[in-house]
Short mmCIF file of C-alpha atoms in Angstrom, two decimals:
data_model
loop_
_atom_site.label_atom_id
_atom_site.label_comp_id
_atom_site.label_asym_id
_atom_site.label_seq_id
_atom_site.Cartn_x
_atom_site.Cartn_y
_atom_site.Cartn_z
CA UNK A 1 71.28 213.18 -87.10
CA UNK A 2 74.71 214.76 -87.42
CA UNK A 3 75.30 218.44 -88.25
CA UNK A 4 76.61 219.26 -91.77
CA UNK A 5 80.34 219.56 -92.04
CA UNK A 6 81.90 222.98 -92.52
CA UNK A 7 85.00 223.28 -94.70
CA UNK A 8 87.88 225.13 -93.10
CA UNK A 9 88.58 228.44 -94.92
CA UNK A 10 85.31 228.42 -96.86
CA UNK A 11 83.22 231.38 -95.58
CA UNK A 12 79.46 231.28 -95.46
CA UNK A 13 77.34 233.81 -97.43
CA UNK A 14 77.01 235.99 -94.32
CA UNK A 15 80.73 235.90 -93.75
CA UNK A 16 81.36 236.77 -97.39
CA UNK A 17 79.00 239.74 -97.16
CA UNK A 18 80.70 241.05 -94.05
CA UNK A 19 84.10 240.72 -95.64
CA UNK A 20 83.02 242.54 -98.83
CA UNK A 21 81.37 245.30 -96.80
CA UNK A 22 84.51 245.72 -94.75
CA UNK A 23 86.57 245.89 -97.95
CA UNK A 24 84.17 248.51 -99.40
CA UNK A 25 84.37 250.60 -96.24
CA UNK A 26 88.13 250.35 -96.40
CA UNK A 27 88.06 251.51 -100.03
CA UNK A 28 85.78 254.45 -99.14
CA UNK A 29 87.98 255.47 -96.23
CA UNK A 30 91.01 255.15 -98.43
CA UNK A 31 89.34 257.26 -101.16
CA UNK A 32 88.34 259.95 -98.66
CA UNK A 33 91.85 259.99 -97.27
CA UNK A 34 93.22 260.25 -100.78
CA UNK A 35 90.77 263.09 -101.52
CA UNK A 36 91.87 264.89 -98.38
CA UNK A 37 95.52 264.48 -99.31
CA UNK A 38 94.74 265.76 -102.82
CA UNK A 39 92.86 268.72 -101.36
CA UNK A 40 95.66 269.58 -98.98
CA UNK A 41 98.29 269.41 -101.69
CA UNK A 42 96.48 270.86 -104.70
CA UNK A 43 93.70 273.02 -103.28
CA UNK A 44 95.22 274.52 -100.13
CA UNK A 45 93.19 272.40 -97.75
CA UNK A 46 89.91 272.85 -99.65
CA UNK A 47 87.77 270.11 -101.17
CA UNK A 48 86.98 270.60 -104.88
CA UNK A 49 83.36 270.47 -105.99
CA UNK A 50 82.20 266.94 -106.78
CA UNK A 51 80.71 268.23 -110.04
CA UNK A 52 83.94 269.80 -111.19
CA UNK A 53 84.22 267.60 -114.29
CA UNK A 54 80.57 267.61 -115.39
CA UNK A 55 80.00 271.35 -115.02
CA UNK A 56 83.55 272.77 -114.93
CA UNK A 57 82.81 273.98 -111.41
CA UNK A 58 85.87 275.50 -109.74
CA UNK A 59 84.25 275.96 -106.31
CA UNK A 60 86.22 274.80 -103.25
CA UNK A 61 84.66 273.76 -99.94
CA UNK A 62 85.78 273.19 -96.37
CA UNK A 63 84.29 269.69 -96.26
CA UNK A 64 82.34 267.24 -98.37
CA UNK A 65 79.02 268.13 -96.68
CA UNK A 66 78.83 271.67 -98.10
CA UNK A 67 76.25 272.17 -100.83
CA UNK A 68 76.96 275.77 -101.82
CA UNK A 69 77.81 275.03 -105.45
CA UNK A 70 75.79 277.20 -107.84
CA UNK A 71 74.82 274.21 -110.02
CA UNK A 72 73.62 272.26 -106.99
CA UNK A 73 71.51 275.11 -105.62
CA UNK A 74 69.85 275.81 -108.97
CA UNK A 75 69.02 272.13 -109.45
CA UNK A 76 71.10 271.47 -112.54
CA UNK A 77 72.04 268.14 -110.98
CA UNK A 78 68.58 266.63 -110.78
CA UNK A 79 68.11 262.93 -110.24
CA UNK A 80 67.40 260.73 -113.25
CA UNK A 81 63.81 260.29 -112.06
CA UNK A 82 63.22 264.03 -111.72
CA UNK A 83 64.90 265.10 -114.95
CA UNK A 84 62.08 264.11 -117.37
CA UNK A 85 59.60 266.31 -115.47
CA UNK A 86 62.04 269.20 -115.73
CA UNK A 87 62.62 268.53 -119.43
CA UNK A 88 58.88 268.71 -120.09
CA UNK A 89 58.92 272.30 -118.86
CA UNK A 90 61.22 273.29 -121.72
CA UNK A 91 59.24 274.60 -124.67
CA UNK A 92 60.05 274.30 -128.34
CA UNK A 93 61.20 277.51 -129.97
CA UNK A 94 58.03 277.81 -132.02
CA UNK A 95 55.64 277.24 -129.11
CA UNK A 96 53.75 280.05 -127.48
CA UNK A 97 53.67 280.72 -123.77
CA UNK A 98 50.59 282.42 -122.37
CA UNK A 99 51.20 284.01 -118.99
CA UNK A 100 48.32 283.99 -116.55
CA UNK A 101 48.30 287.27 -114.63
CA UNK A 102 46.52 287.48 -111.30
CA UNK A 103 43.78 290.08 -111.74
CA UNK A 104 44.01 290.90 -108.05
CA UNK A 105 47.48 292.31 -108.55
CA UNK A 106 47.82 296.04 -109.07
CA UNK A 107 47.29 297.11 -112.65
CA UNK A 108 47.45 300.30 -114.66
CA UNK A 109 50.56 302.24 -115.54
CA UNK A 110 53.14 300.97 -113.07
CA UNK A 111 56.66 302.35 -112.84
CA UNK A 112 59.13 299.80 -114.12
CA UNK A 113 56.57 298.31 -116.47
CA UNK A 114 55.92 298.87 -120.11
CA UNK A 115 53.48 300.81 -122.28
CA UNK A 116 52.70 300.28 -125.94
CA UNK A 117 54.58 303.34 -127.20
CA UNK A 118 57.67 302.57 -125.16
CA UNK A 119 58.33 298.87 -125.49
CA UNK A 120 62.05 298.46 -126.24
CA UNK A 121 62.99 294.95 -125.19
CA UNK A 122 65.70 296.06 -122.80
CA UNK A 123 63.59 298.70 -121.06
CA UNK A 124 63.37 296.80 -117.80
CA UNK A 125 66.97 295.54 -117.87
CA UNK A 126 68.42 298.85 -116.68
CA UNK A 127 69.18 299.30 -112.99
CA UNK A 128 66.61 301.15 -110.95
CA UNK A 129 67.47 304.53 -109.47
CA UNK A 130 68.15 304.00 -105.80
CA UNK A 131 65.09 305.76 -104.35
CA UNK A 132 62.82 304.24 -106.96
CA UNK A 133 64.10 300.79 -106.13
CA UNK A 134 63.16 301.35 -102.51
CA UNK A 135 59.65 302.31 -103.55
CA UNK A 136 59.44 299.27 -105.82
CA UNK A 137 60.58 297.02 -103.00
CA UNK A 138 57.67 298.27 -100.92
CA UNK A 139 55.22 297.50 -103.74
CA UNK A 140 56.69 294.22 -104.89
CA UNK A 141 53.37 292.69 -105.99
CA UNK A 142 52.56 295.67 -108.20
CA UNK A 143 56.00 295.45 -109.80
CA UNK A 144 55.56 291.72 -110.25
CA UNK A 145 52.36 292.30 -112.18
CA UNK A 146 54.14 294.91 -114.29
CA UNK A 147 57.05 292.70 -115.30
CA UNK A 148 54.70 289.77 -116.00
CA UNK A 149 52.83 291.99 -118.46
CA UNK A 150 56.16 292.95 -119.98
CA UNK A 151 57.15 289.29 -120.40
CA UNK A 152 53.83 288.49 -122.01
CA UNK A 153 54.14 291.37 -124.45
CA UNK A 154 57.70 290.42 -125.39
CA UNK A 155 56.75 286.82 -126.11
CA UNK A 156 53.83 287.93 -128.27
CA UNK A 157 55.39 290.92 -130.03
CA UNK A 158 58.66 289.14 -130.88
CA UNK A 159 57.68 285.56 -131.80
CA UNK A 160 60.71 285.29 -134.08
CA UNK A 161 63.14 285.54 -131.17
CA UNK A 162 64.80 282.27 -130.20
CA UNK A 163 64.02 281.15 -126.66
CA UNK A 164 66.73 279.73 -124.46
CA UNK A 165 65.01 277.55 -121.85
CA UNK A 166 68.18 276.61 -119.99
CA UNK A 167 66.95 277.91 -116.62
CA UNK A 168 63.22 277.21 -116.97
CA UNK A 169 62.15 275.00 -114.08
CA UNK A 170 65.36 275.43 -112.09
CA UNK A 171 65.67 277.03 -108.66
CA UNK A 172 66.43 280.72 -108.00
CA UNK A 173 70.04 281.30 -107.03
CA UNK A 174 69.12 283.73 -104.24
CA UNK A 175 69.69 287.45 -103.62
CA UNK A 176 73.40 287.32 -102.80
CA UNK A 177 76.30 287.83 -105.24
CA UNK A 178 77.94 284.69 -106.61
CA UNK A 179 81.65 284.46 -105.84
CA UNK A 180 83.60 281.61 -107.46
CA UNK A 181 80.26 279.87 -108.13
CA UNK A 182 79.52 279.61 -104.40
CA UNK A 183 76.08 280.66 -103.15
CA UNK A 184 76.13 282.39 -99.78
CA UNK A 185 72.39 283.09 -99.37
CA UNK A 186 69.76 280.81 -100.88
CA UNK A 187 66.41 282.06 -102.13
CA UNK A 188 64.19 282.56 -99.06
CA UNK A 189 61.12 281.39 -101.01
CA UNK A 190 62.76 278.47 -102.83
CA UNK A 191 61.23 279.86 -106.02
CA UNK A 192 61.27 278.12 -109.39
CA UNK A 193 62.26 280.10 -112.48
CA UNK A 194 59.76 280.47 -115.32
CA UNK A 195 58.21 283.24 -117.40
CA UNK A 196 55.82 284.20 -114.60
CA UNK A 197 58.44 284.50 -111.85
CA UNK A 198 61.49 286.01 -113.58
CA UNK A 199 61.92 288.87 -116.04
CA UNK A 200 63.06 287.99 -119.54
CA UNK A 201 66.61 288.92 -120.51
CA UNK A 202 67.38 289.72 -124.13
CA UNK A 203 70.66 288.62 -125.67
CA UNK A 204 72.23 288.71 -129.11
CA UNK A 205 70.77 292.13 -130.07
CA UNK A 206 67.21 290.94 -129.55
CA UNK A 207 67.65 287.58 -131.23
CA UNK A 208 67.25 285.42 -128.12
CA UNK A 209 65.17 285.45 -124.94
CA UNK A 210 66.38 283.75 -121.78
CA UNK A 211 65.69 283.83 -118.05
CA UNK A 212 68.07 285.16 -115.40
CA UNK A 213 69.29 283.07 -112.49
CA UNK A 214 67.17 284.95 -109.94
CA UNK A 215 63.49 285.13 -109.09
CA UNK A 216 62.08 288.65 -109.38
CA UNK A 217 62.10 289.34 -105.62
CA UNK A 218 65.72 288.21 -105.31
CA UNK A 219 66.70 290.18 -108.43
CA UNK A 220 65.32 293.42 -106.98
CA UNK A 221 67.06 292.80 -103.65
CA UNK A 222 70.30 291.97 -105.47
CA UNK A 223 70.19 295.20 -107.50
CA UNK A 224 69.26 297.19 -104.42
CA UNK A 225 72.19 295.69 -102.48
CA UNK A 226 74.59 296.57 -105.32
CA UNK A 227 73.36 300.15 -105.40
CA UNK A 228 73.77 300.50 -101.65
CA UNK A 229 77.31 299.20 -101.93
CA UNK A 230 78.11 301.41 -104.92
CA UNK A 231 76.99 304.57 -103.14
CA UNK A 232 78.57 303.53 -99.82
CA UNK A 233 75.20 303.29 -98.08
CA UNK A 234 75.48 299.63 -97.08
CA UNK A 235 74.96 299.12 -93.35
CA UNK A 236 77.45 297.29 -91.16
CA UNK A 237 75.03 295.73 -88.67
CA UNK A 238 71.55 294.26 -88.83
CA UNK A 239 70.26 296.45 -86.01
CA UNK A 240 71.88 299.65 -87.29
CA UNK A 241 70.33 303.03 -86.49
CA UNK A 242 69.90 305.61 -89.27
CA UNK A 243 73.06 307.63 -89.84
CA UNK A 244 71.04 310.74 -90.70
CA UNK A 245 71.56 313.78 -88.51
CA UNK A 246 69.51 313.62 -85.29
CA UNK A 247 67.67 310.54 -86.57
CA UNK A 248 67.24 307.47 -84.36
CA UNK A 249 64.98 305.41 -86.60
CA UNK A 250 66.06 301.87 -87.54
CA UNK A 251 67.93 301.58 -90.82
CA UNK A 252 65.99 300.28 -93.83
CA UNK A 253 66.90 297.13 -95.76
CA UNK A 254 70.55 296.71 -94.76
CA UNK A 255 71.32 300.35 -95.51
CA UNK A 256 72.71 303.10 -93.29
CA UNK A 257 69.54 305.19 -93.59
CA UNK A 258 65.98 304.92 -92.41
CA UNK A 259 63.12 304.66 -94.87
CA UNK A 260 62.44 308.42 -95.04
CA UNK A 261 66.10 309.42 -95.48
CA UNK A 262 66.63 306.67 -98.05
CA UNK A 263 63.68 307.84 -100.14
CA UNK A 264 64.95 311.43 -99.92
CA UNK A 265 68.52 310.52 -100.88
CA UNK A 266 69.50 311.89 -104.30
CA UNK A 267 73.08 310.79 -104.74
CA UNK A 268 76.53 312.16 -104.11
CA UNK A 269 77.28 315.75 -105.26
CA UNK A 270 79.62 314.62 -108.04
CA UNK A 271 80.49 311.30 -109.67
CA UNK A 272 84.21 311.82 -109.21
CA UNK A 273 84.13 312.00 -105.40
CA UNK A 274 85.90 308.65 -105.06
CA UNK A 275 88.83 309.84 -107.18
CA UNK A 276 89.72 313.13 -105.52
CA UNK A 277 92.70 311.50 -103.82
CA UNK A 278 94.12 310.53 -107.22
CA UNK A 279 94.23 314.08 -108.58
CA UNK A 280 97.62 314.98 -107.11
CA UNK A 281 99.42 311.81 -108.34
CA UNK A 282 97.88 312.22 -111.80
CA UNK A 283 99.13 315.80 -112.18
CA UNK A 284 102.44 315.44 -110.32
CA UNK A 285 104.39 313.81 -113.15
CA UNK A 286 105.42 315.26 -116.49
CA UNK A 287 103.25 313.70 -119.18
CA UNK A 288 104.55 312.38 -122.48
CA UNK A 289 103.20 312.89 -125.99
CA UNK A 290 104.05 311.19 -129.27
CA UNK A 291 104.69 312.94 -132.56
CA UNK A 292 101.03 313.19 -133.62
CA UNK A 293 100.03 314.80 -130.32
CA UNK A 294 102.92 317.28 -130.42
CA UNK A 295 101.92 318.25 -133.95
CA UNK A 296 98.45 319.14 -132.67
CA UNK A 297 100.01 321.05 -129.75
CA UNK A 298 102.09 323.13 -132.17
CA UNK A 299 99.04 323.74 -134.35
CA UNK A 300 97.00 324.78 -131.30
CA UNK A 301 99.62 327.29 -130.12
CA UNK A 302 100.17 328.63 -133.62
CA UNK A 303 96.45 329.13 -134.18
CA UNK A 304 95.99 330.83 -130.80
CA UNK A 305 98.88 333.17 -131.64
CA UNK A 306 97.28 334.08 -134.97
CA UNK A 307 100.08 332.54 -137.03
CA UNK A 308 97.84 329.87 -138.54
CA UNK A 309 94.40 329.96 -140.11
CA UNK A 310 91.75 329.53 -137.42
CA UNK A 311 89.96 326.88 -139.46
CA UNK A 312 92.97 324.53 -139.43
CA UNK A 313 92.01 322.97 -136.08
CA UNK A 314 88.66 321.88 -134.68
CA UNK A 315 87.52 320.00 -131.59
CA UNK A 316 84.61 317.71 -132.46
CA UNK A 317 82.03 315.68 -130.57
CA UNK A 318 78.88 313.90 -131.69
CA UNK A 319 75.86 312.45 -129.97
CA UNK A 320 75.28 309.43 -132.17
CA UNK A 321 74.66 305.69 -132.26
CA UNK A 322 78.05 304.10 -133.02
CA UNK A 323 76.41 300.96 -134.45
CA UNK A 324 74.11 302.62 -136.97
CA UNK A 325 76.23 305.81 -137.19
CA UNK A 326 73.10 307.90 -137.06
CA UNK A 327 74.04 311.37 -135.76
CA UNK A 328 71.64 313.32 -133.56
CA UNK A 329 73.76 316.27 -132.46
CA UNK A 330 77.00 317.96 -133.59
CA UNK A 331 79.26 320.04 -131.37
CA UNK A 332 82.44 321.78 -132.54
CA UNK A 333 84.77 324.51 -131.28
CA UNK A 334 87.98 326.11 -132.55
CA UNK A 335 91.48 326.49 -131.10
CA UNK A 336 90.36 329.36 -128.87
CA UNK A 337 87.43 327.48 -127.39
CA UNK A 338 84.79 329.41 -129.34
CA UNK A 339 81.78 327.37 -130.43
CA UNK A 340 81.50 326.93 -134.18
CA UNK A 341 78.78 324.26 -134.44
CA UNK A 342 75.99 323.33 -132.04
CA UNK A 343 73.14 321.73 -133.96
CA UNK A 344 70.78 318.81 -133.97
CA UNK A 345 70.54 316.97 -137.27
CA UNK A 346 67.78 316.51 -139.82
CA UNK A 347 68.14 313.55 -142.20
CA UNK A 348 66.62 313.20 -145.63
CA UNK A 349 63.90 310.49 -145.65
CA UNK A 350 65.86 308.37 -148.13
CA UNK A 351 68.99 308.35 -145.96
CA UNK A 352 66.99 307.64 -142.82
CA UNK A 353 65.24 304.73 -144.52
CA UNK A 354 68.60 303.15 -145.36
CA UNK A 355 69.75 303.48 -141.74
CA UNK A 356 66.51 302.03 -140.38
CA UNK A 357 66.47 299.11 -142.82
CA UNK A 358 67.40 295.95 -140.95
CA UNK A 359 67.98 297.86 -137.72
CA UNK A 360 67.42 295.56 -134.74
CA UNK A 361 65.28 296.43 -131.76
CA UNK A 362 68.20 297.21 -129.47
CA UNK A 363 69.54 299.89 -131.80
CA UNK A 364 66.03 301.21 -132.37
CA UNK A 365 65.73 301.76 -128.64
CA UNK A 366 69.18 303.37 -128.50
CA UNK A 367 68.25 305.76 -131.30
CA UNK A 368 65.06 306.76 -129.49
CA UNK A 369 66.92 307.26 -126.21
CA UNK A 370 69.59 309.50 -127.78
CA UNK A 371 66.95 311.46 -129.67
CA UNK A 372 64.97 312.10 -126.48
CA UNK A 373 68.14 313.14 -124.66
CA UNK A 374 69.26 315.65 -127.29
CA UNK A 375 65.81 317.22 -127.53
CA UNK A 376 66.38 318.68 -124.08
CA UNK A 377 69.55 320.53 -125.13
CA UNK A 378 69.47 324.25 -125.89
CA UNK A 379 71.23 324.14 -129.24
CA UNK A 380 71.84 327.27 -131.30
CA UNK A 381 69.47 325.99 -133.99
CA UNK A 382 66.98 323.20 -133.52
CA UNK A 383 67.95 321.14 -136.58
CA UNK A 384 70.18 321.36 -139.65
CA UNK A 385 70.30 319.21 -142.75
CA UNK A 386 73.52 317.79 -144.18
CA UNK A 387 73.60 320.54 -146.78
CA UNK A 388 73.20 323.26 -144.14
CA UNK A 389 75.97 321.74 -142.01
CA UNK A 390 78.26 321.49 -145.04
CA UNK A 391 77.54 325.10 -146.03
CA UNK A 392 78.27 326.30 -142.50
CA UNK A 393 81.57 324.40 -142.40
CA UNK A 394 82.61 325.81 -145.77
CA UNK A 395 81.75 329.34 -144.59
CA UNK A 396 84.04 328.81 -141.60
CA UNK A 397 86.89 327.64 -143.82
CA UNK A 398 86.82 323.99 -142.74
CA UNK A 399 88.25 321.82 -145.49
CA UNK A 400 89.93 318.44 -146.08
CA UNK A 401 93.10 320.09 -144.70
CA UNK A 402 91.57 320.76 -141.28
CA UNK A 403 92.76 318.74 -138.28
CA UNK A 404 90.23 317.38 -135.78
CA UNK A 405 90.62 316.35 -132.13
CA UNK A 406 88.00 314.05 -130.56
CA UNK A 407 87.51 312.41 -127.18
CA UNK A 408 87.26 308.84 -128.39
CA UNK A 409 89.24 305.63 -128.81
CA UNK A 410 89.05 305.86 -132.60
CA UNK A 411 88.32 308.36 -135.36
CA UNK A 412 84.67 307.27 -135.47
CA UNK A 413 83.31 310.77 -134.73
CA UNK A 414 84.92 312.25 -137.83
CA UNK A 415 84.18 309.29 -140.10
CA UNK A 416 80.50 309.18 -139.05
CA UNK A 417 80.06 312.90 -139.76
CA UNK A 418 81.87 312.67 -143.08
CA UNK A 419 79.85 309.61 -144.17
CA UNK A 420 76.57 311.37 -143.35
CA UNK A 421 77.49 314.42 -145.41
CA UNK A 422 78.66 312.28 -148.33
CA UNK A 423 75.53 310.09 -148.19
CA UNK A 424 73.50 313.22 -148.91
CA UNK A 425 75.78 314.50 -151.68
CA UNK A 426 78.14 316.79 -149.75
CA UNK A 427 81.70 315.79 -150.71
CA UNK A 428 85.12 317.35 -150.08
CA UNK A 429 84.01 319.01 -146.86
CA UNK A 430 85.91 317.03 -144.23
CA UNK A 431 89.34 315.34 -144.22
CA UNK A 432 89.98 311.62 -144.07
CA UNK A 433 90.61 309.84 -140.78
CA UNK A 434 94.35 310.43 -141.00
CA UNK A 435 93.82 314.05 -139.91
CA UNK A 436 91.93 313.15 -136.74
CA UNK A 437 93.52 312.72 -133.29
CA UNK A 438 91.51 310.61 -130.80
CA UNK A 439 93.20 312.10 -127.77
CA UNK A 440 91.55 310.06 -125.02
CA UNK A 441 93.88 307.04 -125.07
CA UNK A 442 96.93 309.35 -125.09
CA UNK A 443 95.76 310.97 -121.85
CA UNK A 444 94.76 307.62 -120.38
CA UNK A 445 98.27 306.29 -120.98
CA UNK A 446 99.67 309.12 -118.86
CA UNK A 447 97.11 308.58 -116.11
CA UNK A 448 98.00 304.90 -115.80
CA UNK A 449 101.64 305.62 -114.98
CA UNK A 450 100.62 307.73 -111.96
CA UNK A 451 98.47 305.49 -109.74
CA UNK A 452 97.39 306.46 -106.25
CA UNK A 453 98.45 304.76 -103.04
CA UNK A 454 95.79 302.08 -103.50
CA UNK A 455 96.93 301.30 -107.06
CA UNK A 456 93.94 302.91 -108.77
CA UNK A 457 94.20 305.43 -111.59
CA UNK A 458 91.86 308.19 -112.70
CA UNK A 459 89.34 306.97 -115.31
CA UNK A 460 89.52 308.66 -118.71
CA UNK A 461 85.76 309.29 -118.80
CA UNK A 462 84.95 312.97 -119.38
CA UNK A 463 82.33 312.88 -116.63
CA UNK A 464 85.06 312.01 -114.09
CA UNK A 465 88.30 313.43 -115.46
CA UNK A 466 87.06 316.90 -116.41
CA UNK A 467 85.64 317.99 -113.02
CA UNK A 468 88.56 316.33 -111.25
CA UNK A 469 91.13 318.37 -113.21
CA UNK A 470 89.16 321.55 -113.89
CA UNK A 471 87.25 321.71 -110.63
CA UNK A 472 83.67 320.94 -109.70
CA UNK A 473 82.68 324.63 -110.04
CA UNK A 474 83.68 324.90 -113.69
CA UNK A 475 80.79 325.97 -115.88
CA UNK A 476 80.99 322.76 -117.92
CA UNK A 477 81.32 320.29 -115.02
CA UNK A 478 78.51 317.78 -114.70
CA UNK A 479 76.98 318.55 -118.11
CA UNK A 480 77.40 315.21 -119.83
CA UNK A 481 76.25 313.93 -123.24
CA UNK A 482 75.80 317.31 -124.91
CA UNK A 483 77.95 317.43 -128.04
CA UNK A 484 78.91 321.12 -127.81
CA UNK A 485 79.79 320.78 -124.12
CA UNK A 486 81.91 317.67 -124.68
CA UNK A 487 83.74 319.30 -127.60
CA UNK A 488 84.54 322.30 -125.39
CA UNK A 489 85.70 320.04 -122.55
CA UNK A 490 87.96 318.17 -124.98
CA UNK A 491 89.51 321.51 -125.88
CA UNK A 492 90.19 322.34 -122.21
CA UNK A 493 91.73 318.93 -121.45
CA UNK A 494 93.95 319.26 -124.52
CA UNK A 495 95.24 322.52 -123.03
CA UNK A 496 95.90 320.71 -119.75
CA UNK A 497 97.69 317.92 -121.63
CA UNK A 498 99.91 320.47 -123.38
CA UNK A 499 100.93 322.06 -120.06
CA UNK A 500 101.45 318.71 -118.36
CA UNK A 501 103.98 317.77 -121.07
CA UNK A 502 106.17 320.69 -120.00
CA UNK A 503 108.59 320.49 -117.11
CA UNK A 504 107.13 321.96 -113.89
CA UNK A 505 109.65 324.82 -114.05
CA UNK A 506 108.40 325.74 -117.55
CA UNK A 507 104.74 325.96 -116.57
CA UNK A 508 103.36 329.44 -115.77
CA UNK A 509 102.39 329.99 -112.17
CA UNK A 510 98.70 329.38 -111.59
CA UNK A 511 98.14 328.06 -115.10
CA UNK A 512 95.60 325.46 -113.98
CA UNK A 513 93.81 327.79 -111.59
CA UNK A 514 93.37 330.29 -114.42
CA UNK A 515 91.32 327.69 -116.28
CA UNK A 516 89.19 326.91 -113.26
CA UNK A 517 86.35 328.91 -111.76
CA UNK A 518 86.71 330.16 -108.18
CA UNK A 519 85.28 327.93 -105.50
CA UNK A 520 82.36 328.85 -103.30
CA UNK A 521 79.72 329.35 -105.97
CA UNK A 522 76.21 328.24 -105.25
CA UNK A 523 74.47 325.92 -107.65
CA UNK A 524 72.21 328.72 -108.87
CA UNK A 525 75.16 331.03 -109.53
CA UNK A 526 76.93 328.26 -111.39
CA UNK A 527 73.91 327.58 -113.59
CA UNK A 528 73.44 331.28 -114.41
CA UNK A 529 77.13 331.67 -115.19
CA UNK A 530 76.92 328.63 -117.43
CA UNK A 531 74.10 330.15 -119.46
CA UNK A 532 75.74 333.57 -119.67
CA UNK A 533 79.30 332.65 -120.56
CA UNK A 534 78.87 329.41 -122.47
CA UNK A 535 76.10 330.46 -124.82
CA UNK A 536 77.49 333.98 -125.20
CA UNK A 537 80.16 332.45 -127.42
CA UNK A 538 77.42 331.15 -129.67
CA UNK A 539 75.93 334.63 -130.07
CA UNK A 540 72.89 333.84 -127.98
CA UNK A 541 71.54 336.03 -125.17
CA UNK A 542 70.16 334.63 -121.95
CA UNK A 543 66.41 334.20 -122.08
#
């Protein structure tokens, strides 16, 4: 029996398969070569993320084997088979979510948690103080129980809030910062995000709940790492020894300090320490002022010389909620720096009801926080109504012709005070916004043209700029968010601005030093001097 004939040039099935496979390999090699050429030309030798189109990922990698893309690590790119199980974890907006809390975990009143009388939705979103974070890190299970209770209470107390389940069921992104969507350290536990493992974030003024991209353990470590870096306490080596004097204990949690020194650390002496090198460049140049600022300068000098009515110029500051415009504290001084108003406010019930109507939870929390803060201030009088404030202003000669200077971007301080008085029937007490000079952005403009060697400029925040210019030993340095203090500091910085606009040859010798207190005071001496001199102007004796 003869063998079947084979046609010349007609490949068998096996031959055809081999040829097609070889062609496919050639195409793959060609595509990889083309990708490499594209990377070398367009991405400086880097390979773009393979999910660039689907997720707008701009990450670049050294080779095609890297899997550091944020979307990949979190599990956004699940297989088709796995996606339905992930989708089932997403809840409808109107569904409840009962969190099972392990009764073995620590209970009671735990720092970082939430109690019934203090349940603003963003309570836990604030960064921990550094030492407290260290303590929390040591008691991670207790904190976990606390935030789980917080999540449960939020979901039950605010059922109307929309729930964004975008990250439910995905993987934690890890404790490291995300740079260009590249993950450098994955979650050591491989944790999955849900309402029992991650703290709820509140967005849209309390209208929406969503989960963060980190599991609670990683979130705490991430915050702790940021605080170490911010305060320049981040260690340089894994086996670093404590940098404390005569201490040879191992450093704690990637810091420069051991556990005991880290718990005892209470921060740098002043917030402006990082900007001391920028003081000389900021004051070296002659500053500029536009017509409105020069008008206030002339009015200031004229009033100080007694040529103008003392009530024609006031320096104003408020402690208030800029969203609701509810005022909690008023501080005001004249052109000589003498205090003229230092009061907490008392609203009529009808006015307060209008402010509170429709107020969201975020602004409710802000109002409570400002109110608690101002209660600790030693104001001249505890509270004054709108009528009492208006009567006091009229007694002092303040009128719609008075000019006001505020430390703000806008004239909001003056308009908020005027609107409160008018809402309770006190009209024609204050001027319109056209007679208010928000001096902060004028000073900031001059600071920006005098950067330091590293390109930075001095921030225009009172907490930084005032002690930097006036000295850390000034009686008002470090006393932030007190309306009377901030009004007085605005007055001093306006005086500095006036002098800085003069040519150096026209400035009196030692003019800045005359405004500063001598160095070398102890903290106790500074505090006593503050009470004596500052409140003496308000007609109040030291207690």
